[in-house]
Coordinates of C-alpha atoms and ligand atoms in Angstrom, one line a residue:
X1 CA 30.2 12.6 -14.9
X2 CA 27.2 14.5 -15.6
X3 CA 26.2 12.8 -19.1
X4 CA 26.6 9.6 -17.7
X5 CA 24.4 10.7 -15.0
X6 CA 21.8 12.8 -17.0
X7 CA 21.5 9.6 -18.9
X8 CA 20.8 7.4 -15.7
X9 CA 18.2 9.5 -14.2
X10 CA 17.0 10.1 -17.7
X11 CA 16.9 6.0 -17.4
X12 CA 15.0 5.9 -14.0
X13 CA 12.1 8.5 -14.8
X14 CA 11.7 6.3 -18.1
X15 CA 11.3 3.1 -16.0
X16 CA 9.6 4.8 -12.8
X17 CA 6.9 6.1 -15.3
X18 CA 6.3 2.6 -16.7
X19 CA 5.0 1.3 -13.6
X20 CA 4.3 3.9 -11.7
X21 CA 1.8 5.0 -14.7
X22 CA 0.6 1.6 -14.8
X23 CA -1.1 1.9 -11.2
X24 CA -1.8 5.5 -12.3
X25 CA -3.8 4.0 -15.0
X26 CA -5.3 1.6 -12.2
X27 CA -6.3 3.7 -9.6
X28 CA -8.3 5.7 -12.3
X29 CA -9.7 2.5 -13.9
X30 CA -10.6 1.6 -10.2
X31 CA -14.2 2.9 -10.0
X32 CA -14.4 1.7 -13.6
X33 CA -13.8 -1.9 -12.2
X34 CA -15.8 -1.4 -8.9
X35 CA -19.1 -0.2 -10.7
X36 CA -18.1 -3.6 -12.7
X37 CA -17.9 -5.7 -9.9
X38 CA -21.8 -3.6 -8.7
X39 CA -23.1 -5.0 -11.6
X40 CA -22.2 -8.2 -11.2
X41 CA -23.4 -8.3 -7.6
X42 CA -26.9 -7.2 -8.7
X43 CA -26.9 -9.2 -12.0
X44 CA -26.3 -12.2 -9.4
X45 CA -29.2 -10.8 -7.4
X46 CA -31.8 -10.1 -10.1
X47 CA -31.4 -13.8 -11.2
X48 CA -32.2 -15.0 -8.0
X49 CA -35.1 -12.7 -7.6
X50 CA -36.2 -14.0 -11.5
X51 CA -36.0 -17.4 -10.2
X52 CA -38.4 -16.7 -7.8
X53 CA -40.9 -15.1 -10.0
X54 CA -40.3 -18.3 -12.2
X55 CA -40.8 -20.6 -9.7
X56 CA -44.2 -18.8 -8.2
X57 CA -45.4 -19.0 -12.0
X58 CA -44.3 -22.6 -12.1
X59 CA -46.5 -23.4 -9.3
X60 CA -49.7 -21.9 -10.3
X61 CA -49.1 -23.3 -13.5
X62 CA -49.1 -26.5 -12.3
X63 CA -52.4 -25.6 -9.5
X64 CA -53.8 -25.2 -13.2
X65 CA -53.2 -28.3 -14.2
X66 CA -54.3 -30.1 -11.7
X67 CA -57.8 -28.4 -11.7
X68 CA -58.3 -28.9 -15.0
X69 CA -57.1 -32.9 -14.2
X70 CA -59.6 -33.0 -11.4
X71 CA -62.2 -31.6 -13.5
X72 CA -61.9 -34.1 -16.1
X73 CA -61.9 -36.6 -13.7
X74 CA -65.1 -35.6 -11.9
X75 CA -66.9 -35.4 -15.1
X76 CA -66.1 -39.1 -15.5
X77 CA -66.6 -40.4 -12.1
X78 CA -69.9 -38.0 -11.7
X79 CA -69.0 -36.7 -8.7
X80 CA -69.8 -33.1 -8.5
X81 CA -67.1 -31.6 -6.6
X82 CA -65.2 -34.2 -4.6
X83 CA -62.2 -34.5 -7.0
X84 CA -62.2 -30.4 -7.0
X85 CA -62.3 -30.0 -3.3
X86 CA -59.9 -32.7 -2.5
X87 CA -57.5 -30.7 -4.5
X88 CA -58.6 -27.6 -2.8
X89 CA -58.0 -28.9 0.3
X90 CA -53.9 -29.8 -0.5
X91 CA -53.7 -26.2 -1.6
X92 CA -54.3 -23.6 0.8
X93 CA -53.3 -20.5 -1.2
X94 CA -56.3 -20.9 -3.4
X95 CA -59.5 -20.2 -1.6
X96 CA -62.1 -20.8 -4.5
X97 CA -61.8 -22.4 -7.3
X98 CA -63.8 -21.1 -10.3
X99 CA -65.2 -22.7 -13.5
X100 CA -67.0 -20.8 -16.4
X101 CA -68.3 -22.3 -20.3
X102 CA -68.3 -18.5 -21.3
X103 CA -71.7 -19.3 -22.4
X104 CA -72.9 -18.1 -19.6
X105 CA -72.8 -20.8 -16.7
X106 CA -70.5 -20.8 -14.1
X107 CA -69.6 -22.5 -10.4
X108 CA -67.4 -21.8 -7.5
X109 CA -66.3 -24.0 -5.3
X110 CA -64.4 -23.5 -1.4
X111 CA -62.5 -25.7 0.0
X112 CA -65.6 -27.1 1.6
X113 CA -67.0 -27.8 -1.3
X114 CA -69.6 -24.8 -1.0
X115 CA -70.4 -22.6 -3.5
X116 CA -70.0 -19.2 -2.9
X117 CA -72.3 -17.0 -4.9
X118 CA -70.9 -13.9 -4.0
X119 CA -67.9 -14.5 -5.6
X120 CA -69.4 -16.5 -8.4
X121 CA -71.0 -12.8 -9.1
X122 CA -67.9 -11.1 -8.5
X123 CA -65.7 -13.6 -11.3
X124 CA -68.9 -13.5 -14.0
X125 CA -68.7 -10.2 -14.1
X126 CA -64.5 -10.1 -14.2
X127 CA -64.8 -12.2 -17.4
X128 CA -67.8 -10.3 -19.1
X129 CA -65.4 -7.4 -18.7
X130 CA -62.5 -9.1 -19.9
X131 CA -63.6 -10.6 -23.0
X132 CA -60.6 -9.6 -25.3
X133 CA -58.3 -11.1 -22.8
X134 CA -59.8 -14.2 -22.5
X135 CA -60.0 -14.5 -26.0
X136 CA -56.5 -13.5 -26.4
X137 CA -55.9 -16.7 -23.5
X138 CA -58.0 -19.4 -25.7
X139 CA -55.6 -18.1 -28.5
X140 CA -52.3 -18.7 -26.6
X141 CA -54.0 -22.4 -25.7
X142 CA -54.6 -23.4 -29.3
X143 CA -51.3 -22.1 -30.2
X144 CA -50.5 -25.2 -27.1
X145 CA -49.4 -22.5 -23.9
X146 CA -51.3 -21.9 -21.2
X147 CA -50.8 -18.3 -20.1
X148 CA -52.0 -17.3 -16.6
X149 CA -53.7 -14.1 -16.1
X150 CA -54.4 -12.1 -12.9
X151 CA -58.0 -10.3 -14.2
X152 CA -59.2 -8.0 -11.4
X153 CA -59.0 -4.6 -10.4
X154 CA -55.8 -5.2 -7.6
X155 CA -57.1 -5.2 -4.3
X156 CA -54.3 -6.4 -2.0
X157 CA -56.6 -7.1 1.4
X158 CA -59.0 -9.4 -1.3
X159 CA -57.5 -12.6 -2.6
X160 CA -56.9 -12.4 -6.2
X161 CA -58.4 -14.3 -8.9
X162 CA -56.0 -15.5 -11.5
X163 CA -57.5 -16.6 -15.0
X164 CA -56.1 -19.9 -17.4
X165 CA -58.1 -21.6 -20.4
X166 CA -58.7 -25.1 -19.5
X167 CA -58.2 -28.5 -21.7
X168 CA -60.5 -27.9 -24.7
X169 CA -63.2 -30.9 -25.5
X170 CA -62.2 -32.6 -21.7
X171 CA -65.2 -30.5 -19.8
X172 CA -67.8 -28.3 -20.7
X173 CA -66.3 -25.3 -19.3
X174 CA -63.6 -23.3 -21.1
X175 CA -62.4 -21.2 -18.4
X176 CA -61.0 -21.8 -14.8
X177 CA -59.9 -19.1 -11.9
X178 CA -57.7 -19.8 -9.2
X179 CA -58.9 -17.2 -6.2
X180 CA -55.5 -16.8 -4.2
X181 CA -55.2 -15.7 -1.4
X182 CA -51.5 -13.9 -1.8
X183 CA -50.1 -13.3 1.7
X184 CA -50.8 -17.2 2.1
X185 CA -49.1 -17.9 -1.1
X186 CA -46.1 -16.1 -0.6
X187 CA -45.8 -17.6 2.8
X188 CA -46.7 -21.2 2.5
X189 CA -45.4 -22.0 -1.5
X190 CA -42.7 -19.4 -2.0
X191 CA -41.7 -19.4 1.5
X192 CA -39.7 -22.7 1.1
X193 CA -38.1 -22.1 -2.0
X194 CA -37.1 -18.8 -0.5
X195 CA -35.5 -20.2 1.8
X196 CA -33.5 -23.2 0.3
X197 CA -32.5 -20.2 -1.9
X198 CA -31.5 -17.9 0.5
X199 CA -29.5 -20.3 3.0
X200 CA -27.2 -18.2 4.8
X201 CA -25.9 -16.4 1.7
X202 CA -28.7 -13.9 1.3
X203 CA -31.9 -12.7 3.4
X204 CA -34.9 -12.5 1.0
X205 CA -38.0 -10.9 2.1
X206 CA -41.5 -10.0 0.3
X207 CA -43.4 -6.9 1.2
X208 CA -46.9 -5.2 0.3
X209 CA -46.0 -2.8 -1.9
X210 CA -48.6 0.1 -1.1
X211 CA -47.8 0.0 2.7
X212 CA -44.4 -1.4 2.7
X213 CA -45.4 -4.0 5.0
X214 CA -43.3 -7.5 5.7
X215 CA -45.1 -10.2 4.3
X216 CA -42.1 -13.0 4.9
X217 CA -38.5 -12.8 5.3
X218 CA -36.3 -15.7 5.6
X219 CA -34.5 -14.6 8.8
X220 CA -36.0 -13.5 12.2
X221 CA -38.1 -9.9 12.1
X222 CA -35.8 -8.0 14.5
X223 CA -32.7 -9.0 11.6
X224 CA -35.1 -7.7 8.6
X225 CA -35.8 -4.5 10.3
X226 CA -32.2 -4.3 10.6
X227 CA -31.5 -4.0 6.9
X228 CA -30.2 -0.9 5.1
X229 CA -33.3 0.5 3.5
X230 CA -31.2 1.3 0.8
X231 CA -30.7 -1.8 -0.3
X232 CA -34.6 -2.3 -1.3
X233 CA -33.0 -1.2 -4.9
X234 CA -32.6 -4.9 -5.6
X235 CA -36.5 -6.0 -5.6
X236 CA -38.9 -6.8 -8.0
X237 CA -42.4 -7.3 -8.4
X238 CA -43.8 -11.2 -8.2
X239 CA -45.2 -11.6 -12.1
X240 CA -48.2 -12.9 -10.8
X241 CA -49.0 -11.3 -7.6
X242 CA -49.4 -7.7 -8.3
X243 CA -49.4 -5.3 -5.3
X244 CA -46.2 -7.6 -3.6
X245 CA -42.6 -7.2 -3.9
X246 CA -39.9 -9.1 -3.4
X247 CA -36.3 -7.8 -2.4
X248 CA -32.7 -9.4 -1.5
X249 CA -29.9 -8.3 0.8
X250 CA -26.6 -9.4 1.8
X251 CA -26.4 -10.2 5.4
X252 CA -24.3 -7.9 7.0
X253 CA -22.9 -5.3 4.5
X254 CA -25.2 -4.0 1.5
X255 CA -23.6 -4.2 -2.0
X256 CA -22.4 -0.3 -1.3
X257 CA -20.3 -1.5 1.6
X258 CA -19.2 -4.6 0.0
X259 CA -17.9 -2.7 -3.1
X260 CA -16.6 0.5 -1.2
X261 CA -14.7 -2.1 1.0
X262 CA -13.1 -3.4 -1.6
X263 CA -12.7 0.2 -2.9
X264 CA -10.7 1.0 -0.2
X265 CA -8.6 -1.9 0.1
X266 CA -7.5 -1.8 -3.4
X267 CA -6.9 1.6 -3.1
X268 CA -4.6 0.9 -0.2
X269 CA -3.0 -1.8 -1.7
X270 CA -2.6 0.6 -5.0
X271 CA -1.4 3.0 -2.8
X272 CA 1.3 1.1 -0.9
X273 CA 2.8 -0.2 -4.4
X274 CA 3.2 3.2 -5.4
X275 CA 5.2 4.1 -1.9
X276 CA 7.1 1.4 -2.5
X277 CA 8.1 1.6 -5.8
X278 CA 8.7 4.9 -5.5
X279 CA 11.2 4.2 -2.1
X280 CA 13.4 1.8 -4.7
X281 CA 13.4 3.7 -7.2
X282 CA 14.8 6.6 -5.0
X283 CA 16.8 4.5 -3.2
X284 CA 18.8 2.5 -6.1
X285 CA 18.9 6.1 -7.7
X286 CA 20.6 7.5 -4.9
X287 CA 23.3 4.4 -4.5
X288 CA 23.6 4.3 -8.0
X289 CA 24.8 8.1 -7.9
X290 CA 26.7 7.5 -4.7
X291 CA 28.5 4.8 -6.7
X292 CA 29.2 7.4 -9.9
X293 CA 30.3 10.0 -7.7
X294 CA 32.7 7.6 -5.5
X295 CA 34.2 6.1 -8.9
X296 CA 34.9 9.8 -10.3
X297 CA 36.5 10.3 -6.8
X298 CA 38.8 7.6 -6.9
X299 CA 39.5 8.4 -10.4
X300 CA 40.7 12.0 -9.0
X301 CA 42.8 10.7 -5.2
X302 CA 44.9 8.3 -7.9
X303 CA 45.9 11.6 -9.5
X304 CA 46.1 13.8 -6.2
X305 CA 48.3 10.8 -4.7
X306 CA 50.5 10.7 -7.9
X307 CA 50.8 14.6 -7.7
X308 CA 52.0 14.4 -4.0
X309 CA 54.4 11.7 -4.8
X310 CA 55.7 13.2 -7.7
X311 CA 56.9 16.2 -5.8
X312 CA 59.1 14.4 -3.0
X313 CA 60.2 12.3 -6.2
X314 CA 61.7 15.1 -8.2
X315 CA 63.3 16.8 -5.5
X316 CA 65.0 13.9 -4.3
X317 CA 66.0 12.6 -8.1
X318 CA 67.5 16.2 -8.8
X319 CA 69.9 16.6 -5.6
X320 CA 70.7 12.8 -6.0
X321 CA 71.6 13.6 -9.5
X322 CA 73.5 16.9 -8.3
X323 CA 75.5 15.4 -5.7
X324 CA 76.4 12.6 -8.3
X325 CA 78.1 15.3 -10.1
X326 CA 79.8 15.6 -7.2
X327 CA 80.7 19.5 -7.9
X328 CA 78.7 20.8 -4.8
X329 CA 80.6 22.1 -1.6
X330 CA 80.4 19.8 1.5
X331 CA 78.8 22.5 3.0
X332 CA 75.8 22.0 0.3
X333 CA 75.8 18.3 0.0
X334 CA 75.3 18.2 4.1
X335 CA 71.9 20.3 3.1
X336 CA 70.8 18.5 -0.2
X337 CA 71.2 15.2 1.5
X338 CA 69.4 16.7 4.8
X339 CA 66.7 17.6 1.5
X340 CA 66.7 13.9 0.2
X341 CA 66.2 12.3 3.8
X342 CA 63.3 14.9 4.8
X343 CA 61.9 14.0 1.1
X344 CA 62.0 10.2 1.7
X345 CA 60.2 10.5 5.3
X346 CA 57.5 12.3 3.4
X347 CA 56.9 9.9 0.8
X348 CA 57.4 7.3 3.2
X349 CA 54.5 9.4 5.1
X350 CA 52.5 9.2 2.0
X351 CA 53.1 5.6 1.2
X352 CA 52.3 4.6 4.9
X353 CA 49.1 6.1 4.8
X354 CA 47.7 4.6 1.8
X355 CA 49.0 1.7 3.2
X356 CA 47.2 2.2 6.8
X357 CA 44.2 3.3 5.1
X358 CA 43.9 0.0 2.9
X359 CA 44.8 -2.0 6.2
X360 CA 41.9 0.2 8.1
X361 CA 39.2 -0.9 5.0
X362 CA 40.1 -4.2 4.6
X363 CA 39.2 -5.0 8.3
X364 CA 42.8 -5.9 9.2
X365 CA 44.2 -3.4 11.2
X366 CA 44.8 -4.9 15.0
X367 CA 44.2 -2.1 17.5
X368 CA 45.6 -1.9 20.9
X369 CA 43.6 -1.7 24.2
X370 CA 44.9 -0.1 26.6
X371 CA 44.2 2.7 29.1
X372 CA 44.2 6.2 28.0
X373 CA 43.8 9.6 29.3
X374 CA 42.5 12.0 26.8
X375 CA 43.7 14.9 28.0
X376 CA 47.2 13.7 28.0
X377 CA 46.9 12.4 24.2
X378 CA 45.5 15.5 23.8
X379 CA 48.4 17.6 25.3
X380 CA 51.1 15.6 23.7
X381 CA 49.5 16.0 20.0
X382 CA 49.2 19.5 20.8
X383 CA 52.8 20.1 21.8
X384 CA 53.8 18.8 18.2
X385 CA 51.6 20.6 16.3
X386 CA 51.9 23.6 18.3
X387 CA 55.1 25.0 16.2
X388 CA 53.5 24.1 13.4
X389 CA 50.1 25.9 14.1
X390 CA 52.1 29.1 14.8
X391 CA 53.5 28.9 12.4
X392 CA 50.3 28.7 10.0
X393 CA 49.1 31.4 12.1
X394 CA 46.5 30.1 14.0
X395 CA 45.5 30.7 17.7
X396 CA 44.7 27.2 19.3
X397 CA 42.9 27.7 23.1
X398 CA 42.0 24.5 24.7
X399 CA 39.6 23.6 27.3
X400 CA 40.2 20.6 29.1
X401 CA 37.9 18.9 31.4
X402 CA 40.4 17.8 34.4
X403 CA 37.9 15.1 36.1
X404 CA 37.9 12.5 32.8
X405 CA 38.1 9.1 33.6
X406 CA 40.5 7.0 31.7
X407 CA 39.3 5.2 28.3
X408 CA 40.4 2.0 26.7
X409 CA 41.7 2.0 23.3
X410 CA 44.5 2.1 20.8
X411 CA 46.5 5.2 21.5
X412 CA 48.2 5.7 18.1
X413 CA 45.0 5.5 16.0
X414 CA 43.4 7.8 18.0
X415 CA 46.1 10.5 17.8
X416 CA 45.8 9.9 14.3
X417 CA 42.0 10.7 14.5
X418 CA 42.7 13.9 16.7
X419 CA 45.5 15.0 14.5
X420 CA 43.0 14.7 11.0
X421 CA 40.7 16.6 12.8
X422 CA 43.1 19.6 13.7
X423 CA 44.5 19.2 9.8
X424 CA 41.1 19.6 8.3
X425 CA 40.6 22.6 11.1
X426 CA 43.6 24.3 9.2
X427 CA 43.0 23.1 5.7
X428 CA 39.5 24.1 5.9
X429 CA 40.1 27.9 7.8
X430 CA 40.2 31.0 5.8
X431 CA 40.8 34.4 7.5
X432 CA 39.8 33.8 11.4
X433 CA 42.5 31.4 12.3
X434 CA 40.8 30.4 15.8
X435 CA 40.8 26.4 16.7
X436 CA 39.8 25.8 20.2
X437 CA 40.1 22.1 21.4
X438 CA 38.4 20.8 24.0
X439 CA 37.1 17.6 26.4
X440 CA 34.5 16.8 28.2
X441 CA 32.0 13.9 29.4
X442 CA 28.8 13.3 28.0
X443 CA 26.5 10.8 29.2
X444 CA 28.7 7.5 28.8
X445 CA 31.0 9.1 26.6
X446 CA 34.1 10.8 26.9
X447 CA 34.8 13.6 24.0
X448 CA 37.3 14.9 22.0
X449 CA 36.4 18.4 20.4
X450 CA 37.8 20.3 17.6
X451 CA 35.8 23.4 16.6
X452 CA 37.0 25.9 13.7
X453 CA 35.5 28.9 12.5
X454 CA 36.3 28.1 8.7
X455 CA 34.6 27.8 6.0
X456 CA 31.7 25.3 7.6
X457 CA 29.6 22.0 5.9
X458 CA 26.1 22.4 4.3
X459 CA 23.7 20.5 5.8
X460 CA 23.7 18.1 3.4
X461 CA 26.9 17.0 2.9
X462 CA 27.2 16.5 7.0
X463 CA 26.8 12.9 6.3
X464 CA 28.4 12.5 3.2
X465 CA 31.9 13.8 4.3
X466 CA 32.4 10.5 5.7
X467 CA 32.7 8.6 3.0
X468 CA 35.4 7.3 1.3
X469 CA 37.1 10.2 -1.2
X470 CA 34.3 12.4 -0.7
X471 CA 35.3 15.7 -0.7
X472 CA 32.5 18.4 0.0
X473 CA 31.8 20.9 -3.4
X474 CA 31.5 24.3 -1.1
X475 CA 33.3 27.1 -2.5
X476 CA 36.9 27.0 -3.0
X477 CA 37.1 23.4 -1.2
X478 CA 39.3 22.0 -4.1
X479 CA 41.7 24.7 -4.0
X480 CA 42.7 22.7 -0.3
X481 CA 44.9 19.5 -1.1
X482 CA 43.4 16.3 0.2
X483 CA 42.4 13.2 -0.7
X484 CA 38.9 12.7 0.8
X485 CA 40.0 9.8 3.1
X486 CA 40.6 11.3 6.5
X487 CA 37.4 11.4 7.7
X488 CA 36.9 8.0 6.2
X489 CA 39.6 7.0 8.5
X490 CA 38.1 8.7 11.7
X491 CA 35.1 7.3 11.4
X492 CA 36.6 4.1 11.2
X493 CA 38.8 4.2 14.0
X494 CA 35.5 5.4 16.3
X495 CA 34.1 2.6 15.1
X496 CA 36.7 0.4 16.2
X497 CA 36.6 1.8 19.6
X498 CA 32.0 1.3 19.9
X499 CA 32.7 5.4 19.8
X500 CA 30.9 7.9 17.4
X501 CA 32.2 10.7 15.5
X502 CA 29.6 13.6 15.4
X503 CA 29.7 17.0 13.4
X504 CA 28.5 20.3 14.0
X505 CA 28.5 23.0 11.4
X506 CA 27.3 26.4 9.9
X507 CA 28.1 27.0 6.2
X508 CA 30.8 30.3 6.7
X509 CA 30.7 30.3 10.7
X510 CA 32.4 27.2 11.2
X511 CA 32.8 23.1 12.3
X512 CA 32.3 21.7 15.5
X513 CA 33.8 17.8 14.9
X514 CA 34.0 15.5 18.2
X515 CA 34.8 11.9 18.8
X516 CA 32.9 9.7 21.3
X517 CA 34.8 7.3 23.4
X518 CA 32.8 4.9 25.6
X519 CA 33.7 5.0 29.4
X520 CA 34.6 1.3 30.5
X521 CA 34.5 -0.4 27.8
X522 CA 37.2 -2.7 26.7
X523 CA 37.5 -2.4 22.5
X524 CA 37.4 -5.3 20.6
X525 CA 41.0 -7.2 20.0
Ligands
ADP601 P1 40.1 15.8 2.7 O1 40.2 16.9 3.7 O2 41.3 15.1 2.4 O3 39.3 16.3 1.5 P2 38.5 14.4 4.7 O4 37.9 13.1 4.6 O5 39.3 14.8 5.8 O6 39.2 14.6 3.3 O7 37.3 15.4 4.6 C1 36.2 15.3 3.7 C2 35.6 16.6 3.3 O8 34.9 17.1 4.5 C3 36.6 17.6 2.9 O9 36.9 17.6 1.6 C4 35.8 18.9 3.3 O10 35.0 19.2 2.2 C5 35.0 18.5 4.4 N1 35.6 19.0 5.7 C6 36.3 18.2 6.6 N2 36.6 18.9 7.7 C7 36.2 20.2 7.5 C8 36.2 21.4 8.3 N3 36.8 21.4 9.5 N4 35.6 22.5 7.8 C9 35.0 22.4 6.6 N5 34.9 21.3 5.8 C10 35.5 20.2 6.3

């Protein structure tokens, strides 16, 4: 019994620790997986936000183009500045426009088509100072890209001059300068794109970056000054517009939430594997037991029986054989065959049991419904046993409740029940010898109680004393003949009759066992 079950629970721990390691292994991988799922988020995010930047270059880039197209074409059609200004005029980011040889002579035009020589000053003296980079620009050109280039000192309440090298050969000047305004920009070009970006999946918003000020969001103001400020970690500056940010959001949660959310609910998840896991693992463990400790039981009432029918057996086959030799007084033969009949009845006893009991588990034993007084069942069991509990030396009091009402049930089943009770109240007594018996009503029920002051049940067993061949290990318990099956039978027969069979005990001081019978209830045929 216990190899077989070392090596089962040995079994268990080895496939408990599979799994259960497994989401072990998981729950520490968890943040692992989260700070994973973080970087995707903002790897998401930043492409967006680099779209964006791509697109504003994209645009300006293309502005470029179509200066240096309407410059080519003025210098056809003569015009001085209509082609310019009618492209000024579609654009209304770019507040001047600005044209330079590098050899010295330069123009500005607004949209108006009025020079500005304030700002004409302003650019000359951008480009004397940046001489290197626009050399480094015409260099970029040749090589066939045209690189734009944001020359000034950053002034964000100024609009900002950006710098490209224009078609070699097409015009006499070399250089061109968009002057942009950027809070424009950002609001009338990027705006747009922002938004067919954005949809309802994100809320993207530029900002000044020295004052932190809102520039454009694609949702309402009082939702953008609803956003976590903690989530301006996912922004980045616009390539060309120096001095302005641009940041995205989730609407709702910020990528903290969104990722400890789903933290938590894998965690929970994790967590509720691991319960149950654990539950059926402990609970196939215990039945599995159960099931090794019932087999070595049955194992051990097939010798008990063949022990108690061996005895009876003998005794009768030796005065049989005796009074076959037929050299025994009459006198004698009277008593050995009084021996042989008493042996029979026992084994008959024995046999009629087993019998009773496999009747009682199979489900086929009929019971009888009929009215019954406890108290009378009780006192005609009692006057039976009462020679026979003297005679063991016990003192039996009982305590009868006189006002019972009658029950319904199957009176011979019940004695039986009764009389189990008062045979494990012997079996199980050591040195006080006290049974009191007693009934009583309680609630619906009437009861039936036998209380001893033997030898008592652990806690543990309480339950387990119940079931089929289970016989409690306390103490000397299996120095006591039985078979384990009584209280199989008792609680079978309550059962029968929609009663209960409770138990009461304290390990050395004593059991307490009483059986429930329902008041006015018919049992079932
Ligand atoms: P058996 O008495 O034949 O072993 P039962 O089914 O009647 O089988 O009882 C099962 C077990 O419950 C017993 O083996 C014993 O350990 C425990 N038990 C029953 N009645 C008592 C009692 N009155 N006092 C102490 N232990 C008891």
């Amino acid at each position: 019994m216990r190899n077989p079950l070392k090596r089962i629970t040995a079994i268990f721990i080895v496939v408990a620790i599979l799994p259960i390691g497994f989401i072990l292994h998981e729950l520490n991988t968890l943040s692992e997986n989260e700070k994973i799922v973080k970087e995707i988020y903002q790897n998401q995010l930043d492409a967006i936000l680099y779209s964006i930047n791509q697109y504003s270059d994209d645009v300006i880039n293309s502005w470029a183009n179509r200066f240096n197209i309407a410059l080519i074409e003025e210098k056809y059609s003569g015009d001085s500045t209509r082609q310019i200004t009618s492209v000024l005029n579609q654009i209304v980011a770019v507040q001047h426009i600005y044209f330079n040889d590098l050899n010295g002579a330069s123009i500005v035009y607004n949209a108006e088509g009025i020079k500005a020589p304030d700002a004409q000053i302003r650019l000359d003296n951008v480009v004397k100072q940046n001489r290197d980079r626009i050399d480094r620009l015409i260099t970029y050109k040749r090589a066939g890209f045209r690189k734009m280039e944001l020359m000034d000192t950053i002034n964000t309440d100024r609009p900002v001059p950006v710098f490209f090298v224009l078609d070699s050969g097409s015009t006499t000047y070399r250089l061109g300068a968009m002057v942009i305004d950027l809070p424009v920009f950002i609001e009338s070009t990027l705006g747009p794109k922002m938004q067919a970006i954005a949809q309802d999946k994100f809320i993207i918003t530029a900002f000044r970056t020295d004052t932190d000020s809102l520039i454009f969001s694609t949702v309402s103001a009082d939702e953008t000054a609803a956003l976590p400020a903690n989530d301006q970690s996912q922004k980045k500056s616009f390539w060309l517009l120096p001095g302005y940010y641009v940041s995205i959001a989730l609407p709702g949660a910020t990528i903290n939430d969104l990722v400890r959310e789903r933290m938590i609910t894998s965690l929970v998840i994790l967590g509720l594997l691991i319960a149950i896991l654990g539950l059926g693992i402990w609970f196939l463990y215990k039945n599995i037991r159960r099931e090794m400790y019932l087999a070595q039981a049955k194992s051990e009432f097939v010798s008990n029986v063949s022990h108690e029918i061996r005895t009876p057996l003998s005794l009768i086959s030796m005065y049989a054989e005796t009074l076959e030799m037929n050299r025994v007084s009459e006198e004698k033969k009277k008593e050995y065959h009084t021996v042989i009949a008493k042996e029979a009845a026992r084994l008959s006893g024995i046999v009629n049991r087993i019998l009773n009991f496999s009747q009682i588990q199979a489900n086929k034993k009929q019971y009888e419904s009929k009215p019954i007084q406890l108290n009378d069942l009780v006192d005609e069991v009692l006057k039976s046993y009462f020679f026979h509990l003297k005679d063991k030396g016990f003192t039996c009091k009982l305590d009868k409740d006189e006002t019972l009402e009658m029950i319904r049930g199957d009176r011979e089943s019940i004695a039986e029940a009764f009389i189990n009770l008062i045979d494990n109240a012997m079996k199980y007594s050591r040195d006080k010898k006290n049974i009191l018996i007693a009934t009583g009503r309680d609630g619906k029920f009437n009861f039936i109680e036998v209380k001893d002051e033997g030898i008592g049940i652990l806690k543990k067993h309480q339950e387990e004393i119940f079931d089929q061949f289970y016989r409690a290990p306390t103490g000397d318990v299996h120095d006591t003949k039985g078979s384990g099956l009584g209280l199989t039978l008792v609680r079978k027969t309550m059962d029968a009759h929609r009663g209960k069979v409770k138990v009461d005990s304290i390990p050395g001081r004593g059991s307490t066992f009483r059986l429930y019978f329902p008041i006015k209830k018919d049992i079932a045929p």
